[in-house]
Tab-separated table of C-alpha atoms in Angstrom:
chain	number	residue	atom	x	y	z
A	619	MET	CA	0.000	0.000	0.000
A	620	MET	CA	1.127	3.501	-0.773
A	621	PHE	CA	-0.461	6.818	0.147
A	622	ASP	CA	0.352	10.408	-0.677
A	623	ILE	CA	-0.503	13.872	0.574
A	624	ASP	CA	-3.987	13.754	-1.004
A	625	ASP	CA	-4.964	10.830	1.231
A	626	ILE	CA	-4.176	12.530	4.540
A	627	GLU	CA	-7.538	14.187	5.204
A	628	LEU	CA	-9.473	11.114	4.086
A	629	LEU	CA	-7.699	8.828	6.553
A	630	SER	CA	-7.336	11.329	9.380
A	631	ILE	CA	-8.757	10.257	12.777
A	632	GLU	CA	-9.274	12.223	16.000
A	633	SER	CA	-9.541	10.275	19.251
A	634	LYS	CA	-12.737	10.616	21.287
A	635	ARG	CA	-11.486	8.548	24.217
A	636	ASN	CA	-9.928	10.404	27.129
A	637	ILE	CA	-8.390	8.325	29.908
A	638	LYS	CA	-8.410	10.403	33.093
A	639	ASP	CA	-7.741	7.770	35.724
A	640	LEU	CA	-7.507	4.098	34.858
A	641	ASP	CA	-7.999	1.413	37.483
A	642	LEU	CA	-9.242	-2.181	37.423
A	643	ALA	CA	-12.923	-1.226	37.450
A	644	THR	CA	-12.612	1.342	34.659
A	645	LEU	CA	-10.444	-1.045	32.632
A	646	ASP	CA	-13.140	-3.705	32.912
A	647	SER	CA	-15.749	-1.198	31.696
A	648	LEU	CA	-13.444	-0.098	28.887
A	649	VAL	CA	-12.981	-3.680	27.672
A	650	GLU	CA	-16.756	-4.142	27.684
A	651	GLU	CA	-17.146	-0.930	25.699
A	652	ASN	CA	-14.538	-2.150	23.199
A	653	ARG	CA	-16.443	-5.387	22.685
A	654	LYS	CA	-19.638	-3.437	22.058
A	655	LEU	CA	-17.993	-1.019	19.612
A	656	LEU	CA	-16.227	-3.764	17.677
A	657	GLY	CA	-19.302	-5.995	17.699
A	658	GLU	CA	-21.454	-3.243	16.214
A	659	LEU	CA	-18.804	-2.465	13.598
A	660	ILE	CA	-18.474	-6.122	12.606
A	661	LYS	CA	-22.226	-6.560	12.291
A	662	SER	CA	-22.581	-3.415	10.171
A	663	ILE	CA	-19.658	-4.233	7.887
A	664	SER	CA	-20.851	-7.842	7.489
A	665	GLU	CA	-24.083	-6.479	6.036
A	666	ASP	CA	-22.156	-4.063	3.811
A	667	VAL	CA	-19.932	-6.825	2.428
A	668	GLU	CA	-22.950	-8.988	1.611
A	669	ASN	CA	-24.447	-6.074	-0.338
A	670	LEU	CA	-21.416	-5.710	-2.614
A	671	LYS	CA	-22.536	-6.752	-6.088
A	672	ASP	CA	-19.045	-7.332	-7.470
A	673	LYS	CA	-18.089	-10.875	-6.449
A	674	ARG	CA	-14.324	-10.341	-6.661
A	675	MET	CA	-14.485	-7.240	-4.529
A	676	ARG	CA	-16.713	-8.986	-2.000
A	677	ILE	CA	-14.132	-11.777	-1.663
A	678	LYS	CA	-11.224	-9.333	-1.278
A	679	VAL	CA	-12.956	-7.303	1.454
A	680	LEU	CA	-14.166	-10.438	3.221
A	681	ARG	CA	-10.612	-11.796	3.441
A	682	LYS	CA	-9.362	-8.632	5.114
A	683	PHE	CA	-12.453	-8.551	7.322
A	684	LYS	CA	-11.799	-12.058	8.663
A	685	ASN	CA	-8.010	-11.787	8.909
A	686	LYS	CA	-7.896	-8.340	10.510
A	687	LEU	CA	-11.102	-7.075	12.081
A	688	ILE	CA	-12.467	-10.342	13.438
A	689	GLN	CA	-9.107	-11.074	15.081
A	690	VAL	CA	-9.228	-7.794	17.027
A	691	TYR	CA	-12.696	-8.610	18.318
A	692	LYS	CA	-11.625	-12.101	19.387
A	693	GLN	CA	-8.659	-10.729	21.310
A	694	ASN	CA	-10.778	-8.162	23.155
A	695	GLU	CA	-13.413	-10.805	23.846
A	696	SER	CA	-10.839	-13.028	25.540
A	697	ILE	CA	-9.689	-10.332	27.999
A	698	LYS	CA	-11.356	-10.411	31.429
A	699	PRO	CA	-9.477	-7.908	33.649
A	700	LYS	CA	-11.086	-8.556	37.053
A	701	GLU	CA	-10.856	-12.322	36.723
A	702	GLU	CA	-7.279	-12.231	35.432
A	703	PHE	CA	-6.093	-9.841	38.137
A	704	SER	CA	-7.274	-12.084	40.974
A	705	ASN	CA	-5.204	-14.931	39.530
A	706	SER	CA	-2.146	-12.841	38.649
A	707	LYS	CA	1.141	-12.201	40.442
A	708	TYR	CA	0.133	-8.551	40.883
A	709	ALA	CA	-2.639	-9.486	43.344
A	710	ARG	CA	-0.030	-11.007	45.663
A	711	GLN	CA	2.561	-8.193	45.485
A	712	THR	CA	2.326	-5.981	48.562
A	713	GLU	CA	5.924	-5.189	49.479
A	714	SER	CA	6.230	-2.475	46.807
A	715	ASN	CA	2.851	-0.865	47.479
A	716	VAL	CA	3.958	2.663	48.303
A	717	GLY	CA	2.629	6.023	47.213
A	718	TYR	CA	0.026	5.655	44.451
A	719	PHE	CA	0.460	1.870	44.453
A	720	LYS	CA	-0.671	1.700	48.075
A	721	THR	CA	-4.167	2.842	47.107
A	722	HIS	CA	-4.027	1.271	43.646
A	723	PRO	CA	-2.379	-2.170	43.981
A	724	ASP	CA	-3.774	-3.091	40.559
A	725	ALA	CA	-1.982	-0.237	38.739
A	726	ARG	CA	0.859	-2.265	37.210
A	727	PHE	CA	-1.566	-4.976	36.102
A	728	VAL	CA	-3.815	-2.345	34.513
A	729	GLU	CA	-0.857	-0.853	32.636
A	730	ASP	CA	0.233	-4.241	31.254
A	731	GLU	CA	-3.324	-5.295	30.448
A	732	TYR	CA	-4.091	-2.088	28.563
A	733	LEU	CA	-1.005	-2.669	26.461
A	734	LYS	CA	-2.327	-6.132	25.553
A	735	ILE	CA	-5.599	-4.576	24.446
A	736	VAL	CA	-4.162	-1.949	22.097
A	737	LYS	CA	-1.554	-4.234	20.532
A	738	SER	CA	-4.240	-5.572	18.208
A	739	TYR	CA	-5.366	-2.109	17.079
A	740	GLY	CA	-2.874	-2.110	14.208
A	741	ASN	CA	-5.076	-4.710	12.493
A	742	ILE	CA	-8.032	-2.303	12.520
A	743	VAL	CA	-5.898	0.368	10.865
A	744	GLU	CA	-4.647	-2.103	8.237
A	745	PHE	CA	-8.212	-3.206	7.479
A	746	MET	CA	-9.284	0.411	7.035
A	747	GLU	CA	-6.324	1.230	4.795
A	748	ASN	CA	-6.839	-1.882	2.664
A	749	VAL	CA	-10.510	-1.142	2.038
A	750	TYR	CA	-9.592	2.473	1.325
A	751	GLN	CA	-7.166	1.235	-1.332
A	752	TYR	CA	-9.945	-0.842	-2.885
A	753	PHE	CA	-12.214	2.183	-2.844
A	754	ARG	CA	-9.553	4.455	-4.308
A	755	SER	CA	-9.174	2.298	-7.406
A	756	SER	CA	-12.865	1.410	-7.742
A	757	PHE	CA	-13.684	3.611	-10.725
A	758	LYS	CA	-14.971	0.611	-12.716
A	759	LEU	CA	-17.377	-0.532	-10.011
A	760	ASN	CA	-21.002	0.565	-9.977
A	761	PRO	CA	-21.859	3.577	-7.763
A	762	SER	CA	-23.559	1.501	-5.067
A	763	ASP	CA	-20.451	-0.668	-4.565
A	764	ARG	CA	-18.209	2.387	-4.479
A	765	LYS	CA	-20.442	3.942	-1.833
A	766	ILE	CA	-20.383	0.732	0.240
A	767	LEU	CA	-16.572	0.649	0.192
A	768	TRP	CA	-16.342	4.238	1.387
A	769	ASP	CA	-18.998	3.589	4.056
A	770	ILE	CA	-16.883	0.701	5.389
A	771	VAL	CA	-13.862	2.995	5.621
A	772	ASP	CA	-15.886	5.742	7.287
A	773	LYS	CA	-17.486	3.384	9.823
A	774	THR	CA	-14.084	1.952	10.701
A	775	LYS	CA	-12.683	5.446	11.203
A	776	THR	CA	-15.553	6.281	13.566
A	777	THR	CA	-14.937	3.140	15.620
A	778	CYS	CA	-11.195	3.843	15.705
A	779	SER	CA	-11.935	7.276	17.112
A	780	SER	CA	-14.131	5.784	19.848
A	781	LEU	CA	-11.402	3.262	20.690
A	782	GLY	CA	-8.915	6.082	21.248
A	783	ILE	CA	-7.007	5.733	17.969
A	784	GLU	CA	-5.833	8.902	16.265
A	785	SER	CA	-3.657	9.780	13.301
A	786	ALA	CA	-0.671	12.088	13.377
A	787	ASP	CA	-1.601	15.747	12.980
A	788	PRO	CA	-2.691	16.261	9.322
A	789	ASP	CA	-0.866	19.593	9.022
A	790	ILE	CA	2.369	18.002	10.241
A	791	LEU	CA	1.953	15.056	7.865
A	792	LYS	CA	1.463	17.425	4.942
A	793	LYS	CA	4.654	19.284	5.816
A	794	VAL	CA	6.570	16.022	6.144
A	795	LEU	CA	5.352	14.634	2.809
A	796	SER	CA	5.934	17.985	1.103
A	797	ASP	CA	9.593	18.042	2.160
A	798	PRO	CA	10.566	14.873	4.105
A	799	TYR	CA	14.233	15.646	4.741
A	800	LYS	CA	13.456	19.125	6.030
A	801	ASN	CA	10.528	18.129	8.273
A	802	ILE	CA	11.107	14.496	9.260
A	803	GLU	CA	12.107	15.530	12.801
A	804	MET	CA	8.450	16.340	13.423
A	805	ILE	CA	7.598	12.629	13.418
A	806	ASP	CA	10.968	10.866	13.217
A	807	ASP	CA	10.096	8.737	16.259
A	808	ILE	CA	7.168	7.110	14.448
A	809	CYS	CA	8.218	7.316	10.805
A	810	ASP	CA	11.303	6.523	8.671
A	811	ILE	CA	12.606	7.686	5.303
A	812	ASP	CA	13.770	5.127	2.782
A	813	GLU	CA	17.338	5.918	1.764
A	814	GLU	CA	16.951	4.719	-1.813
A	815	GLU	CA	15.405	7.378	-4.047
A	816	ASN	CA	13.691	6.052	-7.191
A	817	GLY	CA	11.949	9.285	-8.143
A	818	LYS	CA	10.795	12.697	-6.993
A	819	ASP	CA	7.273	11.840	-5.881
A	820	VAL	CA	6.764	11.267	-2.152
A	821	VAL	CA	4.545	8.471	-0.794
A	822	ILE	CA	4.178	6.681	2.532
A	823	ASN	CA	3.219	3.035	3.057
A	824	SER	CA	0.942	3.800	6.029
A	825	PHE	CA	0.027	6.866	8.008
A	826	PRO	CA	1.141	6.889	11.665
A	827	TYR	CA	-1.603	6.097	14.183
A	828	THR	CA	-1.262	6.319	17.959
A	829	VAL	CA	-3.141	5.532	21.167
A	830	GLU	CA	-2.844	7.366	24.477
A	831	MET	CA	-1.299	4.990	27.003
A	832	PRO	CA	-1.255	5.074	30.835
A	833	SER	CA	1.971	4.888	32.820
A	834	PHE	CA	1.984	4.567	36.617
A	835	THR	CA	4.557	5.734	39.148
A	836	VAL	CA	4.450	6.289	42.909
A	837	ASN	CA	3.184	9.798	42.133
A	838	GLY	CA	0.215	8.627	40.076
A	839	MET	CA	-0.762	8.135	36.436
A	840	THR	CA	0.841	9.890	33.506
A	841	LYS	CA	0.066	9.438	29.811
A	842	TYR	CA	2.075	9.043	26.631
A	843	LYS	CA	1.278	8.277	22.986
A	844	MET	CA	2.238	4.910	21.514
A	845	ASN	CA	2.346	4.054	17.809
A	846	ILE	CA	0.021	1.146	16.981
A	847	ASN	CA	0.932	0.459	13.337
A	848	ASN	CA	1.904	-3.163	12.775
A	849	SER	CA	5.098	-1.866	11.189
A	850	LYS	CA	6.736	1.543	11.340
A	851	PRO	CA	5.468	3.800	8.526
A	852	ARG	CA	8.087	4.471	5.873
A	853	ILE	CA	8.385	7.311	3.357
A	854	TYR	CA	9.501	6.510	-0.200
A	855	PHE	CA	10.603	8.599	-3.150
A	856	ILE	CA	9.104	7.074	-6.282
A	857	GLN	CA	8.434	7.820	-9.927
A	858	LYS	CA	4.750	7.803	-10.839
A	859	ASP	CA	3.965	5.857	-14.003
A	860	SER	CA	1.049	4.595	-16.068
A	861	CYS	CA	0.505	1.213	-14.419
A	862	TYR	CA	-1.748	2.637	-11.692
A	863	SER	CA	-5.406	3.317	-11.983
A	864	LYS	CA	-7.414	6.452	-11.334
A	865	ARG	CA	-8.456	7.275	-7.827
A	866	VAL	CA	-12.029	7.799	-6.721
A	867	ARG	CA	-13.025	10.273	-4.063
A	868	PRO	CA	-15.932	9.905	-1.615
A	869	ILE	CA	-19.123	11.918	-1.730
A	870	LYS	CA	-19.673	14.910	0.542
A	871	ASP	CA	-16.888	14.243	3.011
A	872	LYS	CA	-16.532	17.294	5.250
A	873	LYS	CA	-12.808	16.848	5.697
A	874	VAL	CA	-12.265	16.364	1.988
A	875	GLU	CA	-13.955	19.683	1.291
A	876	LYS	CA	-11.008	21.425	2.952
A	877	SER	CA	-8.758	20.528	0.037
A	878	SER	CA	-8.830	22.332	-3.286
A	879	SER	CA	-9.486	19.138	-5.220
A	880	ALA	CA	-12.463	18.297	-3.016
A	881	LYS	CA	-14.069	21.661	-3.712
A	882	LYS	CA	-14.355	20.638	-7.357
A	883	MET	CA	-16.561	17.657	-6.511
A	884	LYS	CA	-20.255	17.826	-7.325
A	885	ASN	CA	-22.932	16.593	-4.967
A	886	ASN	CA	-23.907	12.946	-5.435
A	887	ASP	CA	-21.043	12.278	-7.816
A	888	TYR	CA	-17.511	10.914	-7.740
A	889	SER	CA	-14.529	12.853	-8.949
A	890	THR	CA	-11.655	10.960	-10.530
A	891	SER	CA	-8.157	12.165	-11.193
A	892	SER	CA	-5.101	10.507	-12.647
A	893	TYR	CA	-3.034	8.788	-10.004
A	894	GLN	CA	0.038	6.831	-10.953
A	895	ARG	CA	2.801	5.613	-8.706
A	896	THR	CA	5.536	3.008	-8.381
A	897	PRO	CA	6.669	1.610	-5.040
A	898	LYS	CA	10.089	0.340	-4.138
A	899	PRO	CA	11.151	-2.564	-6.393
A	900	VAL	CA	8.981	-5.523	-5.520
A	901	LEU	CA	7.554	-8.528	-7.294
A	902	LEU	CA	4.750	-7.859	-9.757
A	903	ILE	CA	2.156	-10.412	-10.744
A	904	GLU	CA	0.165	-10.105	-13.953
A	905	ASP	CA	-2.973	-12.228	-13.894
A	906	LYS	CA	-4.162	-12.610	-17.480
A	907	SER	CA	-7.566	-13.848	-16.364
A	908	LEU	CA	-8.463	-10.449	-14.939
A	909	THR	CA	-8.532	-8.829	-18.369
A	910	ARG	CA	-11.617	-10.884	-19.203
A	911	HIS	CA	-13.632	-9.314	-16.386
A	912	SER	CA	-14.791	-5.928	-17.580
A	913	ASN	CA	-16.116	-4.943	-14.163
A	914	TYR	CA	-12.905	-5.676	-12.281
A	915	ILE	CA	-11.798	-2.733	-10.183
A	916	SER	CA	-8.264	-2.052	-11.288
A	917	SER	CA	-5.246	-2.831	-13.379
A	918	PRO	CA	-4.305	-6.556	-13.612
A	919	TYR	CA	-1.047	-5.741	-11.841
A	920	PHE	CA	-0.504	-6.217	-8.121
A	921	TYR	CA	2.321	-4.844	-6.012
A	922	HIS	CA	3.255	-6.974	-3.037
A	923	TYR	CA	5.362	-6.619	0.060
A	924	LYS	CA	4.369	-9.834	1.859
A	925	LYS	CA	4.079	-13.430	0.774
A	926	GLU	CA	0.519	-13.597	2.163
A	927	GLU	CA	-0.563	-10.695	-0.034
A	928	ILE	CA	0.863	-12.387	-3.106
A	929	ILE	CA	-1.047	-15.587	-2.402
A	930	GLN	CA	-4.381	-13.990	-1.567
A	931	ASP	CA	-4.509	-11.998	-4.810
A	932	LEU	CA	-3.990	-14.973	-7.111
A	933	ALA	CA	-7.199	-15.408	-9.082
A	934	ILE	CA	-9.485	-17.875	-7.322
A	935	ASN	CA	-10.826	-19.723	-10.371
A	936	SER	CA	-8.082	-18.862	-12.813
A	937	GLN	CA	-6.243	-21.521	-14.756
A	938	GLU	CA	-4.215	-18.899	-16.625
A	939	GLU	CA	-0.481	-18.536	-16.452
A	940	GLN	CA	0.845	-16.136	-13.840
A	941	ILE	CA	3.536	-13.871	-15.288
A	942	PHE	CA	6.132	-12.415	-12.939
A	943	ARG	CA	7.638	-9.000	-13.623
A	944	THR	CA	10.548	-7.656	-11.632
A	945	PRO	CA	11.154	-3.905	-12.008
A	946	GLY	CA	14.416	-2.895	-10.343
A	947	MET	CA	14.927	-6.170	-8.482
A	948	SER	CA	18.278	-7.880	-8.208
A	949	ASP	CA	18.706	-11.508	-9.254
A	950	ASP	CA	18.803	-12.576	-5.597
A	951	GLU	CA	15.611	-10.665	-4.809
A	952	ILE	CA	13.853	-12.280	-7.767
A	953	ARG	CA	14.986	-15.757	-6.742
A	954	ILE	CA	13.953	-15.297	-3.096
A	955	SER	CA	10.543	-13.904	-4.042
A	956	GLN	CA	9.824	-16.721	-6.470
A	957	GLU	CA	10.927	-19.338	-3.956
A	958	LYS	CA	8.520	-17.913	-1.387
A	959	ILE	CA	5.613	-18.044	-3.807
A	960	ASN	CA	6.406	-21.543	-5.038
A	961	SER	CA	6.757	-22.845	-1.480
A	962	VAL	CA	3.145	-22.049	-0.589
A	963	LYS	CA	0.346	-24.421	-1.474
A	964	VAL	CA	-2.573	-22.498	-2.989
A	965	LYS	CA	-6.000	-24.079	-2.554
A	966	SER	CA	-8.136	-24.632	-5.621
A	967	TYR	CA	-11.596	-23.167	-5.274
A	968	LYS	CA	-14.588	-24.369	-7.249
A	969	LYS	CA	-17.717	-22.452	-8.098
């Protein structure tokens, strides 16, 4: 996945959760609230996915839904703070109960348990970004499917906000992507710059997202922000080319209207603009079978960074030859990538 400065407002999130004082009782309530929020999101998105008319898109979204979003819900569902505390080592530690810990013997347990909860949040962000990518290149889908994809993104953003997830300040991100070397110090603790420059256009593989975390000392609770991305966001310099599809913008998004391009959008319509980009050299797969499906969402080329992504995008019912293209890759990189693909058994699905 790659994003640029135009995507910042669309994927921006402001946290609505404010942790004032976290103890065992409030943590238990917070976990229950998480289960409710995630349960409602899952139910709503399940209905949205079923309403997608394009079968290929429905399968793609469903995969991400099961592998990312459902896993977060399962992890939160398994956490039972009060029950776990009574059986933990923290319940038996009394010799160090001084200061704040004297009145809050569960403080260290609460801190560790809250960390366990938010560790899965990166999967929610990845789900949102993946569906956003599908939406962005959905210019060949019918309007109702395009609207459903954006609704999924928007609903996920709302839930993220309620869970306490927030993106880096949009104005700071714009400055960083406008001139990375000059402004990287603004977010250098949560973002890296790739040293290899393959062009003049600036993209980032994920926007930084954080959660406010509690930290306890003898003097009480303090707070700090922790990055929740599954991997540290990285900025790349690339050369945009013709192998990428147009991007589609959502309807009537208040934050989008702040940008000059959004002001050009008409009500109840989608605005498309040329958007081409090339990531760092990675393995390309051309699936010939996709060219036969006129309603498929994008170019028949896929860019991959993980073996799992390569496997999941192989055509489900295709018997066509898969052609591998390797722009900018060394012989060793090509060999390693092909070995990874060939080592995985791909199931054959029947209609």
